[in-house]
mmCIF file of C-alpha atoms in Angstrom:
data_model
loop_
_atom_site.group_PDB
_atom_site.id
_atom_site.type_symbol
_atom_site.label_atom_id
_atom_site.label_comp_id
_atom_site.label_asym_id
_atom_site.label_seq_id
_atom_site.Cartn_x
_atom_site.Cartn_y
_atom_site.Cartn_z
ATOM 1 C CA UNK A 1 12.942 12.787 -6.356
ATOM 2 C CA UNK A 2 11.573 10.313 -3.858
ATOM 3 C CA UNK A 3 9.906 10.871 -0.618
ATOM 4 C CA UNK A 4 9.171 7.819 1.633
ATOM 5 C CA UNK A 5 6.113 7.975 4.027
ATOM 6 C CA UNK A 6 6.201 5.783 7.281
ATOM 7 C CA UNK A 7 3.173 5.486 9.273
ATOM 8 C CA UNK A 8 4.213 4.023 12.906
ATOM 9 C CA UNK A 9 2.217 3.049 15.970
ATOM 10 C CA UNK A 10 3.703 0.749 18.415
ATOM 11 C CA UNK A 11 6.159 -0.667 16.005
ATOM 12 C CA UNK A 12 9.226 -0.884 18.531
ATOM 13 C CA UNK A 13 8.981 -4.765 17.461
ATOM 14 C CA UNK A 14 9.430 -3.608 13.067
ATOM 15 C CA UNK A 15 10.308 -0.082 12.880
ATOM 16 C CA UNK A 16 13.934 -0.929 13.256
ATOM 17 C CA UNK A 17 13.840 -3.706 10.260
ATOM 18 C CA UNK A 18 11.784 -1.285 8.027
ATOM 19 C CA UNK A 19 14.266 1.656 8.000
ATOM 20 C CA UNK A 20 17.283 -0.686 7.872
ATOM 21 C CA UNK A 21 15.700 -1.546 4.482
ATOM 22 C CA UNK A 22 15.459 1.927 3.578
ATOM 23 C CA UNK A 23 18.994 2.158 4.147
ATOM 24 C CA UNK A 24 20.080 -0.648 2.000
ATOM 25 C CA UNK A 25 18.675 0.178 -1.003
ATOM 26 C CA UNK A 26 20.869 0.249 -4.032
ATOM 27 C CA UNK A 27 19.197 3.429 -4.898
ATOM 28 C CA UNK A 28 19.238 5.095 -1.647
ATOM 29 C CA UNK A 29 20.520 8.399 -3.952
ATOM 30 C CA UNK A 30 17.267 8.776 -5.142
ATOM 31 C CA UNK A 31 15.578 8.916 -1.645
ATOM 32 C CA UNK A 32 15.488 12.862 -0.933
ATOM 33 C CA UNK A 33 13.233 12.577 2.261
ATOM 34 C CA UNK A 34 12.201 9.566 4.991
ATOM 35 C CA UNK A 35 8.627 10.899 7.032
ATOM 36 C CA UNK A 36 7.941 8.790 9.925
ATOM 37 C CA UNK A 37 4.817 10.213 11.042
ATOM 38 C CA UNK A 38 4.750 8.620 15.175
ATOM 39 C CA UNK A 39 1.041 8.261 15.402
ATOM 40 C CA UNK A 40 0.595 8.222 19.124
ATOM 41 C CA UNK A 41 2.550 5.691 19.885
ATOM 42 C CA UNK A 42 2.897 4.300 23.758
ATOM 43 C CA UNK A 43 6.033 2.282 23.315
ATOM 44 C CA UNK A 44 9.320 2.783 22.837
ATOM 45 C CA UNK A 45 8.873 3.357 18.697
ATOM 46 C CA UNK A 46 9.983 6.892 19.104
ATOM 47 C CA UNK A 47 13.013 6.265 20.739
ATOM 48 C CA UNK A 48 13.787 3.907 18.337
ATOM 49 C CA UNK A 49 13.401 6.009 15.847
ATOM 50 C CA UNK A 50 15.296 9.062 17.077
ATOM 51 C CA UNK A 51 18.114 6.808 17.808
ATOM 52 C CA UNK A 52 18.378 5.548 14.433
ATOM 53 C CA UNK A 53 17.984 8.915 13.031
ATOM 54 C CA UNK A 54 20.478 10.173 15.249
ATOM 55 C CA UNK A 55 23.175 6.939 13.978
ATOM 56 C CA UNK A 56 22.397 7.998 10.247
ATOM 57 C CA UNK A 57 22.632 11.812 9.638
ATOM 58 C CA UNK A 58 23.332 11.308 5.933
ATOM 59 C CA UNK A 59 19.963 10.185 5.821
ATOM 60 C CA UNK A 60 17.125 13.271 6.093
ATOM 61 C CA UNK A 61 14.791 11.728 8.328
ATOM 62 C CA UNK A 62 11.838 14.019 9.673
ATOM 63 C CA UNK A 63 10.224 12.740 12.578
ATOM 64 C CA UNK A 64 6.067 13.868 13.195
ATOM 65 C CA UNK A 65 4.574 13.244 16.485
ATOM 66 C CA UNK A 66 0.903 13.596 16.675
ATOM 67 C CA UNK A 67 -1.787 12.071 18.806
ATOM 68 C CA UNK A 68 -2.995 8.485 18.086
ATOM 69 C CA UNK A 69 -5.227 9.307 14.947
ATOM 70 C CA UNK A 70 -5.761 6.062 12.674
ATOM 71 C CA UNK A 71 -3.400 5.113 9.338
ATOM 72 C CA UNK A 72 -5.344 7.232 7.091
ATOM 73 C CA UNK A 73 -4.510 10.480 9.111
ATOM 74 C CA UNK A 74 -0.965 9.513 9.654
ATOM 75 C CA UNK A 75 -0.386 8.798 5.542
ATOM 76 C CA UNK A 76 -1.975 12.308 4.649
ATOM 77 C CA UNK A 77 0.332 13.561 7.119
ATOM 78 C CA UNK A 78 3.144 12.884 5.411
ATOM 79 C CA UNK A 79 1.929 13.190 1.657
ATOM 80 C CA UNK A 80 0.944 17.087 3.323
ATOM 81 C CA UNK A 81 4.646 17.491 4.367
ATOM 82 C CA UNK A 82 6.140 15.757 1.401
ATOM 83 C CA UNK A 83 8.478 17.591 -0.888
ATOM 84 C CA UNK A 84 9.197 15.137 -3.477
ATOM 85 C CA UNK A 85 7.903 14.868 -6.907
ATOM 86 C CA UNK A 86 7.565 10.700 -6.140
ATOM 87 C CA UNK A 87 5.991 9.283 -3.019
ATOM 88 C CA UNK A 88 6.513 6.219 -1.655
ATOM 89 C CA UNK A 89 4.599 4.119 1.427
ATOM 90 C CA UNK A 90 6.475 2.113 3.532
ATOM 91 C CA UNK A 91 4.620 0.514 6.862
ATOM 92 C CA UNK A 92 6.127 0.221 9.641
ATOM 93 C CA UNK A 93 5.817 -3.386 10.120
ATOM 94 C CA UNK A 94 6.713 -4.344 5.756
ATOM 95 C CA UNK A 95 10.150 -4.054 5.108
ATOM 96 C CA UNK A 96 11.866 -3.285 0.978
ATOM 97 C CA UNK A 97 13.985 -5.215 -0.933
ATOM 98 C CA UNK A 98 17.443 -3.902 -1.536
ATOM 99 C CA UNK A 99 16.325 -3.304 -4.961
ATOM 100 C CA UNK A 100 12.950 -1.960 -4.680
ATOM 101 C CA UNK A 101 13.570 1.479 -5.712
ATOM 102 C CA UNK A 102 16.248 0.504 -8.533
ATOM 103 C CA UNK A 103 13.599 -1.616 -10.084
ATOM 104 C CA UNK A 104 10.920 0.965 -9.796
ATOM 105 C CA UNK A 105 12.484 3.746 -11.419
ATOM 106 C CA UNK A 106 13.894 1.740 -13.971
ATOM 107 C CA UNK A 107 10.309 1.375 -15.125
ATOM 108 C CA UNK A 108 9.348 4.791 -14.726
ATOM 109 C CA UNK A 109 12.205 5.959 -17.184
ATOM 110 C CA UNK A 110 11.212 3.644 -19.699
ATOM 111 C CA UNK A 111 7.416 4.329 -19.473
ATOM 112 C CA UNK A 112 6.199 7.819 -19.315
ATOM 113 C CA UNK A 113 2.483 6.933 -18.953
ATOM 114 C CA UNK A 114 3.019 5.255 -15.140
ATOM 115 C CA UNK A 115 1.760 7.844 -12.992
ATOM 116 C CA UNK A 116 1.472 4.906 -10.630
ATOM 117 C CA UNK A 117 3.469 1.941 -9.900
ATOM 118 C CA UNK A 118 4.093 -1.313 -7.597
ATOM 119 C CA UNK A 119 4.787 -4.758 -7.216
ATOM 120 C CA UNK A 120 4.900 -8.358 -5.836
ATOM 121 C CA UNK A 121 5.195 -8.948 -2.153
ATOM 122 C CA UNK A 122 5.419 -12.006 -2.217
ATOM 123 C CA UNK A 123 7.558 -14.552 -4.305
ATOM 124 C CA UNK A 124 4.843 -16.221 -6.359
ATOM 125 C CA UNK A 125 3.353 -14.394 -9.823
ATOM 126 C CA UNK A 126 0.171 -12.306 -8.926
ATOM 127 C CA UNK A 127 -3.021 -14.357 -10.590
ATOM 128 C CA UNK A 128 -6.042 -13.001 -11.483
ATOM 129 C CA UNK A 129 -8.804 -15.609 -11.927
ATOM 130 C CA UNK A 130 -6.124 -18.215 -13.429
ATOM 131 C CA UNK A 131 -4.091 -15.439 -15.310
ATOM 132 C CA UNK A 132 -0.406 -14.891 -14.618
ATOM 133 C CA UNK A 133 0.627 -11.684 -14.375
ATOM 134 C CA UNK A 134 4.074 -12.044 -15.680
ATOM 135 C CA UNK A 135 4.938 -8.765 -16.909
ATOM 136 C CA UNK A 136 4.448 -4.312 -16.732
ATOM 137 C CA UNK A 137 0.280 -4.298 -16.375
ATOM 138 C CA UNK A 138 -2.153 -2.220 -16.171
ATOM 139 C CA UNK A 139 -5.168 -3.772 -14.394
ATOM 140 C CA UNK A 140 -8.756 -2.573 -14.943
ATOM 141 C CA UNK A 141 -10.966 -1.729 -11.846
ATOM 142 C CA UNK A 142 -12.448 -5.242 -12.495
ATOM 143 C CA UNK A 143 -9.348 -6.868 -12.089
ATOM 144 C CA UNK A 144 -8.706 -4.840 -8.994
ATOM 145 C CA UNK A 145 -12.096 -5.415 -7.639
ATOM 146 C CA UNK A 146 -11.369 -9.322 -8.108
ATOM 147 C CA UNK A 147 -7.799 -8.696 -6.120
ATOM 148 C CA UNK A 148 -6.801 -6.043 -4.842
ATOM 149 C CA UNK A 149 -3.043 -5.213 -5.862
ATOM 150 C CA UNK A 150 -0.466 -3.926 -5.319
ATOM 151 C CA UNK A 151 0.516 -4.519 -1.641
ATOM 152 C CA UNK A 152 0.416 -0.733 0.087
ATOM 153 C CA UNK A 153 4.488 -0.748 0.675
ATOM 154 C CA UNK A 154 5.452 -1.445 -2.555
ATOM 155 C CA UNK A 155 3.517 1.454 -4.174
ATOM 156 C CA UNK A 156 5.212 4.514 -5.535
ATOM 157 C CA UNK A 157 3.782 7.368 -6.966
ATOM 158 C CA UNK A 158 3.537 10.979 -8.506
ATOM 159 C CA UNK A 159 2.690 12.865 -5.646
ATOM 160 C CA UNK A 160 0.708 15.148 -7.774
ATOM 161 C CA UNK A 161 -1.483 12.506 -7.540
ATOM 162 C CA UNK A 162 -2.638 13.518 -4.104
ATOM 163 C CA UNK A 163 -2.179 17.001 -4.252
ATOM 164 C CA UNK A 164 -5.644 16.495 -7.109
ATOM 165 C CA UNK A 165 -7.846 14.132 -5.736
ATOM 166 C CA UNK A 166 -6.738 14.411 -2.170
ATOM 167 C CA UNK A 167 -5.291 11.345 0.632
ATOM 168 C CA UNK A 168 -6.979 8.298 1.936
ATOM 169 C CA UNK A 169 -10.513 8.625 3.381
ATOM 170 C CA UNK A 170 -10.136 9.010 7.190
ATOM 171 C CA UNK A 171 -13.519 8.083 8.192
ATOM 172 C CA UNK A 172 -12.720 4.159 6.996
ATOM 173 C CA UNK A 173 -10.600 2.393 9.154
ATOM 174 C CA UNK A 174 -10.862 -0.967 6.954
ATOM 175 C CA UNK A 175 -9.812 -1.240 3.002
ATOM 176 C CA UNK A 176 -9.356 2.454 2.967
ATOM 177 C CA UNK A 177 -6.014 2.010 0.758
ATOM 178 C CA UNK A 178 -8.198 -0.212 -1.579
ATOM 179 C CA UNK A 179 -10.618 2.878 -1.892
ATOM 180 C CA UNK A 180 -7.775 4.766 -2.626
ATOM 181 C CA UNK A 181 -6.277 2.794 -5.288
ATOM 182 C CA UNK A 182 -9.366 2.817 -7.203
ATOM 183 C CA UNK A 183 -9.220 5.967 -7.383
ATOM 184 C CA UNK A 184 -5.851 6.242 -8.795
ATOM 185 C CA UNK A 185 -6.382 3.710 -10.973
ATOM 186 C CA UNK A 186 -9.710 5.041 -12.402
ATOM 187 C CA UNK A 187 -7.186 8.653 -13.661
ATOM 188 C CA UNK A 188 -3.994 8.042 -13.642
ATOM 189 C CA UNK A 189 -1.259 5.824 -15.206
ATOM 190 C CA UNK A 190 -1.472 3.115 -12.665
ATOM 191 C CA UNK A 191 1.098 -0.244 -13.262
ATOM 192 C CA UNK A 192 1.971 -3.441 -11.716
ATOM 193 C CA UNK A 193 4.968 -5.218 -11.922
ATOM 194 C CA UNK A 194 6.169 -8.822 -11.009
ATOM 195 C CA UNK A 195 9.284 -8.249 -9.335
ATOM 196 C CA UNK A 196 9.142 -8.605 -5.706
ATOM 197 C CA UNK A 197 9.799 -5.596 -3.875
ATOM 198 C CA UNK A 198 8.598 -6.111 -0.594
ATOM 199 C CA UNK A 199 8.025 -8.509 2.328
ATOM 200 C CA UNK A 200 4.556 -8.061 4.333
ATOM 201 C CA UNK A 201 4.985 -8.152 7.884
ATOM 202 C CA UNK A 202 8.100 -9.903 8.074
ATOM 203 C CA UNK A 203 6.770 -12.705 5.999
ATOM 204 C CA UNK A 204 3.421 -13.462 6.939
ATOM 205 C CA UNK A 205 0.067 -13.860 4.814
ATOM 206 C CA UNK A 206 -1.586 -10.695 3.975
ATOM 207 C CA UNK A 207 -4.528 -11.570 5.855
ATOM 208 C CA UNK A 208 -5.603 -12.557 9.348
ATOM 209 C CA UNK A 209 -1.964 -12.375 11.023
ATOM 210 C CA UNK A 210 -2.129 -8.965 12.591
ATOM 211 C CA UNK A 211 -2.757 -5.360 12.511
ATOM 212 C CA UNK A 212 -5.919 -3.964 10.794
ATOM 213 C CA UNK A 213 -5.855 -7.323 8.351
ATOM 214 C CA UNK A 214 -6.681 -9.425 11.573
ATOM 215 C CA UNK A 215 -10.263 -8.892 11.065
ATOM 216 C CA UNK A 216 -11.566 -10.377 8.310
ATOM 217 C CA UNK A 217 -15.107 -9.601 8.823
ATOM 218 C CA UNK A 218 -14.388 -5.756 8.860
ATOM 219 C CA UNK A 219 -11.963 -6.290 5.803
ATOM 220 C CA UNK A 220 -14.580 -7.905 4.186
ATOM 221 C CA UNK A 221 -17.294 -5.184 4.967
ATOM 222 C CA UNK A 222 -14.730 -2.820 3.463
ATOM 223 C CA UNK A 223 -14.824 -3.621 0.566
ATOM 224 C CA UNK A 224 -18.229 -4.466 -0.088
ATOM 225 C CA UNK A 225 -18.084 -0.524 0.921
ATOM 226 C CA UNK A 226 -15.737 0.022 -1.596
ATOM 227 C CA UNK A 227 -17.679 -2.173 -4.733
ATOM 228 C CA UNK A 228 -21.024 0.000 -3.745
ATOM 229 C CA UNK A 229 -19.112 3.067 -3.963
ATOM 230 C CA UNK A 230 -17.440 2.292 -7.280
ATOM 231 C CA UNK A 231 -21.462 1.078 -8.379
ATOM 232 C CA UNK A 232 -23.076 4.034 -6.971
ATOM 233 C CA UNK A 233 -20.136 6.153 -9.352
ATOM 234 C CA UNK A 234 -20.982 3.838 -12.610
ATOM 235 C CA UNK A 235 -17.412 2.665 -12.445
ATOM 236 C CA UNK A 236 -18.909 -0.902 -12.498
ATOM 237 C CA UNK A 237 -22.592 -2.234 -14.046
ATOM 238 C CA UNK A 238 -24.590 -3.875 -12.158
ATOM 239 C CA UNK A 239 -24.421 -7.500 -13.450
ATOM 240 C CA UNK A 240 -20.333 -6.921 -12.580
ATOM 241 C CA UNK A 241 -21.542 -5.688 -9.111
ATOM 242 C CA UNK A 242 -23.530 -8.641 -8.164
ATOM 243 C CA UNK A 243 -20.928 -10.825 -9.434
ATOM 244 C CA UNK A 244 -18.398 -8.948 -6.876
ATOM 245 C CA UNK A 245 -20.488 -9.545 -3.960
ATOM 246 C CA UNK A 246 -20.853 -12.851 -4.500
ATOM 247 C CA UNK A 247 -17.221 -13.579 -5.251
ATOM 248 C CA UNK A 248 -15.875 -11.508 -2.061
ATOM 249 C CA UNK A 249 -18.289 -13.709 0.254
ATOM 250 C CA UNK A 250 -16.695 -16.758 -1.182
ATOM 251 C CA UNK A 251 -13.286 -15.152 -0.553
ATOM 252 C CA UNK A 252 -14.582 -14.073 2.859
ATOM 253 C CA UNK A 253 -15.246 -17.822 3.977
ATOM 254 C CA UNK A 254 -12.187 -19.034 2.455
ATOM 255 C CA UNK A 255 -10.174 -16.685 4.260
ATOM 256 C CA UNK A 256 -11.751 -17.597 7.014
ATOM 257 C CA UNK A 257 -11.017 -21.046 6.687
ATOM 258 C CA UNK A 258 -7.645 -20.333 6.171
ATOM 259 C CA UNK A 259 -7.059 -18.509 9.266
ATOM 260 C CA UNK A 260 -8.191 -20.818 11.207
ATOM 261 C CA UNK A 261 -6.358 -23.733 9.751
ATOM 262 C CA UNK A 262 -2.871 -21.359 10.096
ATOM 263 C CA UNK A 263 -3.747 -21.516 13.921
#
């Protein structure tokens, strides 16, 4: 049914928190696989890990060790050794709501045409230039361009999906899941929800606290990436394009403001 992909690198701080999540869930039934894939890590994540694998048998937890390689590589490691017809992502640092899964597939049986689905992270409604988003949606790539949703640990999705069009790039090491959405979104099924499924990094804002998401500047340079891809393809015109660029700069010195104001 359900295979959940955990990409860990020195997490000995969160890795405990995000598989005690796992565990709760009121759908833990439909969870036939948990891949941590240890990407290199120098502290004591793997022990961690082994030790909670070792406390919960009834859980099938498989454990990959490889050298440090970046997110990217660590995520298509797992999709790779996936068995499940469903994926879902889970960092190592984000940890599920009890009812994440429940919630999820509740949708899925109802709606055959999600190929693609995730939610909320965070307990206010998802807006999209002064729109709500109150209810199941399907975003364009315009809306996704404008904000990028859903939050990468509340996704779950066919993994067909990745056995046609491949994992995330592993040449980007900034907005690559972005990238990747788009390109879900652009031919599949793919669906938002507003339920809250997830909480980022035990809480914090989803930008400029830690981790990749620390550096705004290369965040921001990632996606400009991303919007000249998606131009280059003729996903997006050209007045749409230079509408982006401009918009993301104005996000990029708000953010900025932001950050610095949260110190």
């Amino acid at each position: 049914m359900i295979s959940v992909i955990i990409p860990a690198y020195n997490a000995e701080n969160t890795i405990l928190r995000a598989l005690e999540s796992l565990k709760k869930q009121t759908r833990l039934d439909l969870i036939t696989e948990i891949i941590i894939v240890n990407d290199g890590s120098t502290d004591q994540t793997e022990e961690l890990i082994n030790s909670f694998k070792s406390k919960n048998s009834q859980m099938n937890i498989l454990v990959i060790n490889q050298a440090n390689s970046g997110v990217s590589v660590a995520r298509n490691k797992g999709l790779h050794e996936s068995k499940s017809e469903w994926v879902a992502l889970l960092d190592s640092d984000d940890e599920w709501l009890p009812n994440k899964i429940e919630i999820q597939w509740d949708y899925i049986n109802k709606n055959s045409n999600i190929d693609f689905i995730g939610g909320n992270h965070i307990e206010s409604p998802l807006v999209i230039l002064g729109k709500k988003v109150t209810t199941l949606y399907r975003p364009s790539i315009k809306d996704l361009c404008i904000k990028v949703f859903p939050q990468t640990s509340t996704v779950l999705f066919k993994r067909q999906i990745f056995e046609e069009i491949g994992g995330f790039d592993i040449s980007r090491s900034y907005c690559e899941d972005a990238q990747y959405f788009y390109k879900i979104a652009l031919n599949y099924g793919y669906y938002y929800i507003p339920e809250q499924l997830s909480i980022y990094d035990g809480g914090k804002q989803g930008f400029g606290s830690s981790g990749l998401s620390a550096n705004i500047k290369e965040m921001n340079n990632g996606m400009k990436m991303n919007y000249f891809e998606l131009y280059e393809q003729k996903h997006i015109k050209l007045s749409f394009f230079l509408f982006i660029l401009v918009f993301n700069e104005l996000k990029y010195w708000r953010r900025i403001l932001l950050a610095r104001l949260a110190k």
